[in-house]
CSV table of C-alpha atoms and ligand atoms in Angstrom, one decimal:
chain,number,residue,atom,x,y,z
K,1,UNK,CA,0.0,0.0,0.0
K,2,UNK,CA,1.2,3.5,-0.8
K,3,UNK,CA,2.4,5.7,2.0
K,4,UNK,CA,-0.4,8.2,1.4
K,5,UNK,CA,-3.1,5.5,1.6
K,6,UNK,CA,-1.6,4.1,4.8
K,7,UNK,CA,-1.6,7.6,6.2
K,8,UNK,CA,-5.2,8.2,5.2
K,9,UNK,CA,-6.3,5.0,6.8
K,10,UNK,CA,-4.4,5.7,10.0
K,11,UNK,CA,-5.8,9.3,10.2
K,12,UNK,CA,-9.3,8.1,9.6
K,13,UNK,CA,-9.0,5.4,12.2
K,14,UNK,CA,-7.5,7.8,14.7
K,15,UNK,CA,-10.1,10.5,14.0
K,16,UNK,CA,-12.9,8.0,14.3
K,17,UNK,CA,-11.6,6.6,17.6
K,18,UNK,CA,-11.2,10.0,19.1
K,19,UNK,CA,-14.6,11.3,17.9
K,20,UNK,CA,-16.3,8.3,19.2
K,21,UNK,CA,-15.0,8.9,22.7
K,22,UNK,CA,-15.6,12.7,22.6
K,23,UNK,CA,-18.3,13.0,20.1
K,24,UNK,CA,-20.9,11.2,22.2
K,25,UNK,CA,-21.0,14.1,24.5
K,26,UNK,CA,-24.3,15.8,23.6
K,27,UNK,CA,-23.0,19.1,24.6
K,28,UNK,CA,-19.6,20.3,25.7
K,29,UNK,CA,-19.6,21.8,29.1
K,30,UNK,CA,-17.4,24.8,28.1
K,31,UNK,CA,-14.7,25.8,25.7
K,32,UNK,CA,-11.9,24.5,27.9
K,33,UNK,CA,-13.2,21.0,27.7
K,34,UNK,CA,-13.4,21.3,24.0
K,35,UNK,CA,-9.9,22.7,23.7
K,36,UNK,CA,-8.4,19.9,25.8
K,37,UNK,CA,-10.2,17.3,23.8
K,38,UNK,CA,-9.0,18.7,20.5
K,39,UNK,CA,-5.5,19.0,21.8
K,40,UNK,CA,-5.5,15.3,22.8
K,41,UNK,CA,-6.8,14.5,19.4
K,42,UNK,CA,-4.2,16.5,17.6
K,43,UNK,CA,-1.5,14.9,19.7
K,44,UNK,CA,-2.7,11.4,18.8
K,45,UNK,CA,-3.0,12.4,15.1
K,46,UNK,CA,0.5,14.0,15.3
K,47,UNK,CA,1.9,10.7,16.6
K,48,UNK,CA,0.2,8.7,13.8
K,49,UNK,CA,1.3,11.1,11.1
K,50,UNK,CA,4.8,11.3,12.2
K,51,UNK,CA,5.1,7.6,12.8
K,52,UNK,CA,3.8,6.8,9.3
K,53,UNK,CA,5.8,9.5,7.7
K,54,UNK,CA,9.0,8.2,9.3
K,55,UNK,CA,8.3,4.7,8.3
K,56,UNK,CA,7.5,5.9,4.8
K,57,UNK,CA,10.9,7.6,4.6
K,58,UNK,CA,12.7,4.3,4.5
K,59,UNK,CA,13.5,2.7,1.2
K,60,UNK,CA,10.7,0.5,0.0
K,61,UNK,CA,13.1,-2.1,-1.1
K,62,UNK,CA,16.1,-2.0,1.3
K,63,UNK,CA,19.5,-2.6,-0.1
K,64,UNK,CA,21.1,-6.0,0.8
K,65,UNK,CA,24.1,-4.4,2.3
K,66,UNK,CA,25.3,-1.0,3.6
K,67,UNK,CA,28.7,0.2,4.6
K,68,UNK,CA,29.5,-0.3,8.2
K,69,UNK,CA,31.6,2.2,10.2
K,70,UNK,CA,34.2,-0.6,10.5
K,71,UNK,CA,34.8,-0.6,6.8
K,72,UNK,CA,33.0,-3.9,6.1
K,73,UNK,CA,29.5,-4.4,4.7
K,74,UNK,CA,26.5,-4.8,7.1
K,75,UNK,CA,23.8,-7.1,5.9
K,76,UNK,CA,20.0,-6.4,5.9
K,77,UNK,CA,18.2,-8.4,8.6
K,78,UNK,CA,14.6,-7.1,8.8
K,79,UNK,CA,12.6,-4.0,9.6
K,80,UNK,CA,12.8,-3.1,13.2
K,81,UNK,CA,10.4,-1.0,15.3
K,82,UNK,CA,11.9,2.0,17.2
K,83,UNK,CA,10.7,4.8,19.3
K,84,UNK,CA,11.5,8.5,19.3
K,85,UNK,CA,10.3,11.0,21.8
K,86,UNK,CA,9.1,14.1,19.9
K,87,UNK,CA,7.2,17.3,20.3
K,88,UNK,CA,4.1,15.2,19.5
K,89,UNK,CA,4.9,12.6,22.2
K,90,UNK,CA,6.2,9.1,21.8
K,91,UNK,CA,6.3,8.1,18.2
K,92,UNK,CA,6.8,4.5,16.9
K,93,UNK,CA,8.1,3.8,13.4
K,94,UNK,CA,9.8,1.0,11.5
K,95,UNK,CA,13.0,1.0,9.5
K,96,UNK,CA,15.5,-1.3,7.9
K,97,UNK,CA,18.0,-2.8,10.3
K,98,UNK,CA,21.5,-4.0,9.2
K,99,UNK,CA,23.9,-6.1,11.1
K,100,UNK,CA,27.7,-6.4,10.5
K,101,UNK,CA,30.0,-9.2,11.5
K,102,UNK,CA,31.8,-6.8,13.7
K,103,UNK,CA,28.8,-6.9,16.0
K,104,UNK,CA,27.5,-3.4,15.1
K,105,UNK,CA,23.9,-2.9,14.0
K,106,UNK,CA,22.9,0.1,12.0
K,107,UNK,CA,19.8,1.9,10.6
K,108,UNK,CA,20.6,4.2,7.7
K,109,UNK,CA,17.3,6.0,8.2
K,110,UNK,CA,18.1,7.0,11.8
K,111,UNK,CA,21.5,8.2,10.6
K,112,UNK,CA,20.0,10.3,7.8
K,113,UNK,CA,17.4,11.9,9.9
K,114,UNK,CA,19.5,12.4,13.0
K,115,UNK,CA,17.4,10.2,15.2
K,116,UNK,CA,18.8,8.6,18.4
K,117,UNK,CA,16.3,5.8,19.0
K,118,UNK,CA,14.6,5.9,22.4
K,119,UNK,CA,15.9,9.4,22.9
K,120,UNK,CA,14.3,12.9,22.7
K,121,UNK,CA,14.3,14.5,19.3
K,122,UNK,CA,16.4,17.7,18.9
K,123,UNK,CA,13.3,19.8,18.8
K,124,UNK,CA,12.1,18.4,22.0
K,125,UNK,CA,15.5,18.8,23.6
K,126,UNK,CA,15.4,22.4,22.7
K,127,UNK,CA,11.9,22.9,24.0
K,128,UNK,CA,12.5,21.0,27.2
K,129,UNK,CA,15.8,22.8,27.9
K,130,UNK,CA,14.1,26.1,27.4
K,131,UNK,CA,11.8,25.3,30.3
K,132,UNK,CA,14.6,23.6,32.3
K,133,UNK,CA,16.8,26.6,32.4
K,134,UNK,CA,14.3,28.9,33.9
K,135,UNK,CA,12.8,26.8,36.7
K,136,UNK,CA,13.5,23.9,39.0
K,137,UNK,CA,13.3,20.7,36.9
K,138,UNK,CA,10.1,19.4,38.5
K,139,UNK,CA,8.4,22.7,37.8
K,140,UNK,CA,9.9,22.8,34.3
K,141,UNK,CA,8.5,19.3,33.5
K,142,UNK,CA,5.1,20.5,34.5
K,143,UNK,CA,5.4,23.7,32.5
K,144,UNK,CA,6.5,21.7,29.4
K,145,UNK,CA,3.5,19.3,29.8
K,146,UNK,CA,1.1,22.2,30.1
K,147,UNK,CA,2.5,24.1,27.2
K,148,UNK,CA,3.1,21.2,24.8
K,149,UNK,CA,1.2,18.2,26.1
K,150,UNK,CA,4.5,16.2,26.2
K,151,UNK,CA,5.0,14.5,29.6
K,152,UNK,CA,8.7,14.2,30.5
K,153,UNK,CA,10.3,13.3,33.8
K,154,UNK,CA,12.2,16.1,35.7
K,155,UNK,CA,15.3,14.1,34.9
K,156,UNK,CA,14.7,14.1,31.2
K,157,UNK,CA,14.3,17.9,31.4
K,158,UNK,CA,17.6,18.0,33.2
K,159,UNK,CA,19.2,15.9,30.6
K,160,UNK,CA,17.9,18.2,27.9
K,161,UNK,CA,19.5,21.2,29.7
K,162,UNK,CA,22.8,19.4,30.0
K,163,UNK,CA,22.7,18.3,26.4
K,164,UNK,CA,22.4,22.0,25.3
K,165,UNK,CA,25.2,22.9,27.7
K,166,UNK,CA,27.4,20.2,26.2
K,167,UNK,CA,26.7,21.5,22.7
K,168,UNK,CA,27.8,25.0,23.9
K,169,UNK,CA,31.0,23.5,25.2
K,170,UNK,CA,31.5,21.8,21.9
K,171,UNK,CA,31.0,25.1,20.1
K,172,UNK,CA,33.4,26.8,22.4
K,173,UNK,CA,36.0,24.2,22.0
K,174,UNK,CA,36.0,24.6,18.3
K,175,UNK,CA,36.0,28.3,18.6
K,176,UNK,CA,39.0,28.1,21.0
K,177,UNK,CA,40.9,25.9,18.5
K,178,UNK,CA,40.1,28.3,15.6
K,179,UNK,CA,41.1,31.3,17.6
K,180,UNK,CA,44.5,29.9,18.3
K,181,UNK,CA,45.1,28.7,14.8
K,182,UNK,CA,47.2,31.2,12.7
K,183,UNK,CA,45.6,30.3,9.3
K,184,UNK,CA,42.1,30.6,10.9
K,185,UNK,CA,43.2,34.0,12.3
K,186,UNK,CA,44.2,35.1,8.8
K,187,UNK,CA,41.0,33.8,7.3
K,188,UNK,CA,39.0,35.6,9.9
K,189,UNK,CA,40.8,38.8,9.0
K,190,UNK,CA,39.8,38.3,5.3
K,191,UNK,CA,36.3,36.9,5.6
K,192,UNK,CA,35.2,37.3,9.2
K,193,UNK,CA,32.8,39.8,10.6
K,194,UNK,CA,33.9,43.4,10.7
K,195,UNK,CA,31.7,45.2,13.2
K,196,UNK,CA,31.8,49.0,13.3
K,197,UNK,CA,31.5,49.2,17.0
K,198,UNK,CA,31.5,46.1,19.2
K,199,UNK,CA,30.9,46.3,23.0
K,200,UNK,CA,32.2,43.8,25.5
K,201,UNK,CA,31.9,43.3,29.2
K,202,UNK,CA,33.1,40.9,31.8
K,203,UNK,CA,31.7,40.4,35.3
K,204,UNK,CA,31.4,37.8,38.0
K,205,UNK,CA,28.9,36.7,40.6
K,206,UNK,CA,29.0,34.2,43.4
K,207,UNK,CA,26.8,31.1,43.3
K,208,UNK,CA,26.4,28.2,45.8
K,209,UNK,CA,28.0,25.0,44.6
K,210,UNK,CA,28.1,21.7,46.4
K,211,UNK,CA,31.4,22.5,48.0
K,212,UNK,CA,30.6,26.1,48.8
K,213,UNK,CA,30.4,29.4,47.0
K,214,UNK,CA,32.3,29.9,43.8
K,215,UNK,CA,32.7,32.8,41.5
K,216,UNK,CA,31.0,32.3,38.2
K,217,UNK,CA,32.6,34.6,35.6
K,218,UNK,CA,30.6,35.7,32.7
K,219,UNK,CA,31.0,37.9,29.6
K,220,UNK,CA,28.9,39.6,27.1
K,221,UNK,CA,29.3,41.0,23.6
K,222,UNK,CA,26.9,43.3,21.8
K,223,UNK,CA,26.5,45.9,19.2
K,224,UNK,CA,24.2,48.9,19.2
K,225,UNK,CA,21.4,50.1,16.9
K,226,UNK,CA,20.8,53.6,15.7
K,227,UNK,CA,19.1,54.5,19.0
K,228,UNK,CA,22.2,53.3,20.9
K,229,UNK,CA,20.3,50.3,22.3
K,230,UNK,CA,22.1,46.9,22.6
K,231,UNK,CA,21.4,44.4,19.9
K,232,UNK,CA,22.8,40.9,19.0
K,233,UNK,CA,23.8,40.3,22.6
K,234,UNK,CA,25.8,37.2,23.3
K,235,UNK,CA,26.4,35.9,26.8
K,236,UNK,CA,28.8,33.2,28.0
K,237,UNK,CA,30.1,32.0,31.3
K,238,UNK,CA,32.7,29.8,32.9
K,239,UNK,CA,32.8,28.2,36.3
K,240,UNK,CA,36.3,26.7,36.0
K,241,UNK,CA,38.6,29.5,37.1
K,242,UNK,CA,40.2,32.5,35.6
K,243,UNK,CA,42.5,30.9,33.0
K,244,UNK,CA,39.6,28.9,31.4
K,245,UNK,CA,37.6,32.1,31.4
K,246,UNK,CA,40.3,34.2,29.9
K,247,UNK,CA,40.6,31.7,27.0
K,248,UNK,CA,36.9,31.9,26.5
K,249,UNK,CA,36.9,35.7,26.5
K,250,UNK,CA,39.5,35.6,23.7
K,251,UNK,CA,37.7,32.9,21.7
K,252,UNK,CA,34.2,34.5,21.9
K,253,UNK,CA,35.6,37.9,21.0
K,254,UNK,CA,37.4,36.2,18.0
K,255,UNK,CA,34.1,34.7,16.9
K,256,UNK,CA,32.6,38.2,16.8
K,257,UNK,CA,35.5,39.7,14.9
K,258,UNK,CA,36.6,41.9,17.8
K,259,UNK,CA,40.0,42.4,16.2
K,260,UNK,CA,38.6,43.7,13.0
K,261,UNK,CA,36.1,46.0,14.8
K,262,UNK,CA,36.5,49.7,14.0
K,263,UNK,CA,36.0,50.3,17.7
K,264,UNK,CA,36.1,47.7,20.5
K,265,UNK,CA,34.7,49.1,23.7
K,266,UNK,CA,34.9,47.3,27.1
K,267,UNK,CA,32.5,48.6,29.7
K,268,UNK,CA,32.9,47.0,33.1
K,269,UNK,CA,33.2,47.7,36.8
K,270,UNK,CA,36.6,48.5,38.3
K,271,UNK,CA,37.7,45.0,39.3
K,272,UNK,CA,41.4,44.6,38.6
K,273,UNK,CA,41.2,41.1,37.1
K,274,UNK,CA,38.8,42.3,34.5
K,275,UNK,CA,41.1,45.1,33.2
K,276,UNK,CA,44.0,42.7,33.2
K,277,UNK,CA,42.3,40.4,30.7
K,278,UNK,CA,41.3,43.4,28.6
K,279,UNK,CA,44.9,44.8,28.6
K,280,UNK,CA,46.3,41.4,27.8
K,281,UNK,CA,44.1,40.4,24.8
K,282,UNK,CA,42.7,43.7,23.6
K,283,UNK,CA,45.2,46.5,24.0
K,284,UNK,CA,43.4,48.5,21.3
K,285,UNK,CA,40.1,48.5,23.2
K,286,UNK,CA,38.5,51.6,24.6
K,287,UNK,CA,38.1,51.0,28.4
K,288,UNK,CA,35.2,52.5,30.2
K,289,UNK,CA,34.2,52.0,33.9
K,290,UNK,CA,30.5,51.4,34.2
K,291,UNK,CA,28.9,54.7,35.1
K,292,UNK,CA,26.8,53.3,37.9
K,293,UNK,CA,29.8,51.7,39.6
K,294,UNK,CA,31.7,54.9,39.5
K,295,UNK,CA,28.7,56.9,40.7
K,296,UNK,CA,28.3,54.5,43.6
K,297,UNK,CA,31.6,55.6,45.1
K,298,UNK,CA,30.4,59.2,45.1
K,299,UNK,CA,27.1,58.1,46.7
K,300,UNK,CA,29.0,56.3,49.4
K,301,UNK,CA,31.0,59.4,50.2
K,302,UNK,CA,27.9,61.5,50.4
K,303,UNK,CA,26.1,59.0,52.7
K,304,UNK,CA,29.1,58.5,54.9
K,305,UNK,CA,29.7,62.2,55.3
K,306,UNK,CA,26.1,63.4,55.6
K,307,UNK,CA,24.0,60.3,56.4
K,308,UNK,CA,21.7,58.5,54.0
K,309,UNK,CA,18.7,60.2,52.6
K,310,UNK,CA,19.6,63.6,54.0
K,311,UNK,CA,19.1,66.9,52.1
K,312,UNK,CA,22.8,67.6,52.6
K,313,UNK,CA,23.8,64.3,50.9
K,314,UNK,CA,21.4,64.9,48.1
K,315,UNK,CA,22.5,68.5,47.7
K,316,UNK,CA,26.2,67.5,47.6
K,317,UNK,CA,25.5,64.7,45.0
K,318,UNK,CA,23.4,67.1,42.9
K,319,UNK,CA,26.4,69.4,42.9
K,320,UNK,CA,29.1,66.9,41.9
K,321,UNK,CA,27.4,64.2,40.0
K,322,UNK,CA,27.4,66.4,36.9
K,323,UNK,CA,31.2,66.9,37.3
K,324,UNK,CA,31.7,63.1,37.3
K,325,UNK,CA,29.3,62.8,34.3
K,326,UNK,CA,31.5,65.3,32.4
K,327,UNK,CA,34.6,63.5,33.5
K,328,UNK,CA,36.0,66.4,35.5
K,329,UNK,CA,37.9,64.2,37.9
K,330,UNK,CA,39.9,67.0,39.5
K,331,UNK,CA,36.7,68.7,40.6
K,332,UNK,CA,35.3,65.4,41.9
K,333,UNK,CA,38.4,64.5,43.8
K,334,UNK,CA,38.7,68.0,45.4
K,335,UNK,CA,35.1,67.8,46.5
K,336,UNK,CA,35.7,64.3,48.0
K,337,UNK,CA,38.9,65.5,49.7
K,338,UNK,CA,37.1,68.3,51.4
K,339,UNK,CA,35.0,65.6,53.2
K,340,UNK,CA,37.9,63.6,54.5
K,341,UNK,CA,37.3,64.5,58.1
K,342,UNK,CA,33.7,63.5,57.9
K,343,UNK,CA,34.1,60.2,56.0
K,344,UNK,CA,37.8,59.2,55.9
K,345,UNK,CA,37.3,55.6,54.6
K,346,UNK,CA,34.7,56.4,51.9
K,347,UNK,CA,36.8,59.3,50.7
K,348,UNK,CA,40.0,57.2,50.6
K,349,UNK,CA,38.2,54.4,48.7
K,350,UNK,CA,36.7,56.8,46.2
K,351,UNK,CA,39.9,58.7,45.6
K,352,UNK,CA,41.8,55.4,45.1
K,353,UNK,CA,39.1,54.2,42.7
K,354,UNK,CA,39.0,57.4,40.7
K,355,UNK,CA,42.9,57.5,40.5
K,356,UNK,CA,43.2,53.9,39.4
K,357,UNK,CA,40.5,54.2,36.8
K,358,UNK,CA,41.0,57.8,35.7
K,359,UNK,CA,41.4,57.1,32.0
K,360,UNK,CA,38.3,54.9,32.1
K,361,UNK,CA,36.2,57.7,33.6
K,362,UNK,CA,36.4,60.3,30.8
K,363,UNK,CA,32.6,60.2,30.5
K,364,UNK,CA,32.4,63.6,28.8
K,365,UNK,CA,34.6,62.4,26.0
K,366,UNK,CA,33.0,59.0,25.8
K,367,UNK,CA,29.5,60.5,25.5
K,368,UNK,CA,30.7,62.9,22.9
K,369,UNK,CA,31.8,59.9,20.9
K,370,UNK,CA,28.3,58.4,21.3
K,371,UNK,CA,29.5,55.5,23.4
K,372,UNK,CA,27.4,53.7,26.0
K,373,UNK,CA,28.9,54.3,29.4
K,374,UNK,CA,26.8,51.8,31.3
K,375,UNK,CA,27.1,48.0,31.2
K,376,UNK,CA,23.4,47.5,31.6
K,377,UNK,CA,23.3,44.7,29.1
K,378,UNK,CA,25.9,42.9,31.2
K,379,UNK,CA,24.1,43.6,34.5
K,380,UNK,CA,20.8,42.3,33.2
K,381,UNK,CA,22.5,39.2,31.9
K,382,UNK,CA,24.1,38.6,35.3
K,383,UNK,CA,20.8,38.9,36.9
K,384,UNK,CA,19.1,36.5,34.5
K,385,UNK,CA,21.9,34.0,34.6
K,386,UNK,CA,22.8,34.0,38.2
K,387,UNK,CA,20.8,36.0,40.7
K,388,UNK,CA,17.4,35.0,39.3
K,389,UNK,CA,18.4,31.4,39.5
K,390,UNK,CA,19.5,31.6,43.1
K,391,UNK,CA,16.0,32.6,44.3
K,392,UNK,CA,14.6,29.3,43.0
K,393,UNK,CA,14.0,26.8,45.7
K,394,UNK,CA,16.5,24.0,45.5
K,395,UNK,CA,19.0,26.2,43.5
K,396,UNK,CA,20.5,24.1,40.7
K,397,UNK,CA,23.9,25.6,41.1
K,398,UNK,CA,24.6,22.8,43.6
K,399,UNK,CA,23.9,20.3,40.9
K,400,UNK,CA,27.0,18.7,39.5
K,401,UNK,CA,25.9,19.8,36.0
K,402,UNK,CA,25.8,23.4,37.1
K,403,UNK,CA,28.4,24.4,34.6
K,404,UNK,CA,26.5,22.9,31.7
K,405,UNK,CA,23.2,24.3,33.0
K,406,UNK,CA,24.8,27.8,33.2
K,407,UNK,CA,26.1,27.5,29.7
K,408,UNK,CA,22.8,26.3,28.4
K,409,UNK,CA,21.1,29.3,30.1
K,410,UNK,CA,23.5,31.7,28.6
K,411,UNK,CA,23.0,30.2,25.2
K,412,UNK,CA,19.2,30.8,25.4
K,413,UNK,CA,19.8,34.5,26.2
K,414,UNK,CA,22.1,34.8,23.1
K,415,UNK,CA,20.5,35.2,19.7
K,416,UNK,CA,23.9,35.1,18.1
K,417,UNK,CA,24.7,31.5,19.2
K,418,UNK,CA,24.0,28.5,17.1
K,419,UNK,CA,24.6,25.0,18.3
K,420,UNK,CA,25.7,22.0,16.2
K,421,UNK,CA,22.5,20.1,16.2
K,422,UNK,CA,20.0,22.6,17.5
K,423,UNK,CA,20.8,25.7,15.4
K,424,UNK,CA,19.8,29.0,16.9
K,425,UNK,CA,18.1,28.7,20.3
K,426,UNK,CA,16.7,32.2,20.6
K,427,UNK,CA,13.1,32.7,19.8
K,428,UNK,CA,12.2,36.4,19.6
P,1,ZN,ZN1,31.2,-3.5,11.1
């Protein structure tokens, strides 16, 4: 029988079965009942269609032999039934099975379509991970079931997240190799992206792991549109120490053509390790200390000297915030120094910070160049990646797969990232 006839028969049968169970209701109670019923129907139909379609994909008359990975020929045995877990639920299909004298079995159809029998399809992995990265796995499994009708165990959702994380690692590994390869560097110079203005930032946050708190280091790369808003943001993170992270900063920047950028702009807080990485890999970059970090030093001086929420503190800040905003550091430092007796520590901290970062505080000049002076894109990424996660009961950072989960989460926030088998993850 032709595939289309089989399909028609299956569909008619499925539709009939379903309608006989639902159709006997003289009147539906309400729209919700009807919606649920139709969704169950479409799910059953989806499984039937996909199953028949998959089976129909296989050659009608299978070849006697196919090449085995070992180099010998594998011989046709029979058609074998298999299961794949898809967006439409569990789908059974049949395909030709070959066996080689080396002991390996193979199914050309699975290889052609990228099916791992008994496993989740790539589409389902993507969907499940999307839920898994934002909530505890139990809740994610519920969310997925509500949204798609596919019932997965919390552990399957976890596996989907780790699968995406592992693909991010794979992508990063290849990028690392390329970024250290001279011919690749030359090729990148000829053919790679050549952004006009590329922004970058680096930051860290602390997260609880099984053996205590660790700093998770993360980075972001973005460009800006005509309104100077961030676009094409890409986030990445590393939990395995400063060296691993530094390599990743280099590799990710390489991927975005940072070295061919007309302007490369790093906006970050004043942490010494951050500017060390920037100086080492990107000596050409414009360095800017995030405006809100710089301002917070001025605020601390005002509060220490005059008390929080006092008119005096407000008045003083109103007077000197504009000077900082213009990059008039001498004015700012003189104003701070005048308060030394009232707030010795806050003044010393601020003066040290302003002196250390003085070239990164030329806000008047940076603004005149049309540059962003805040690392808001980075901050929001940090919140979404780290802090939001920590408020979830049973925080997943204590999970041994935390690194992969973190990388998976970063990938979903990054429209620029594409993964080997999943493609782009971002859905606008
Ligand atoms: Zn073989």
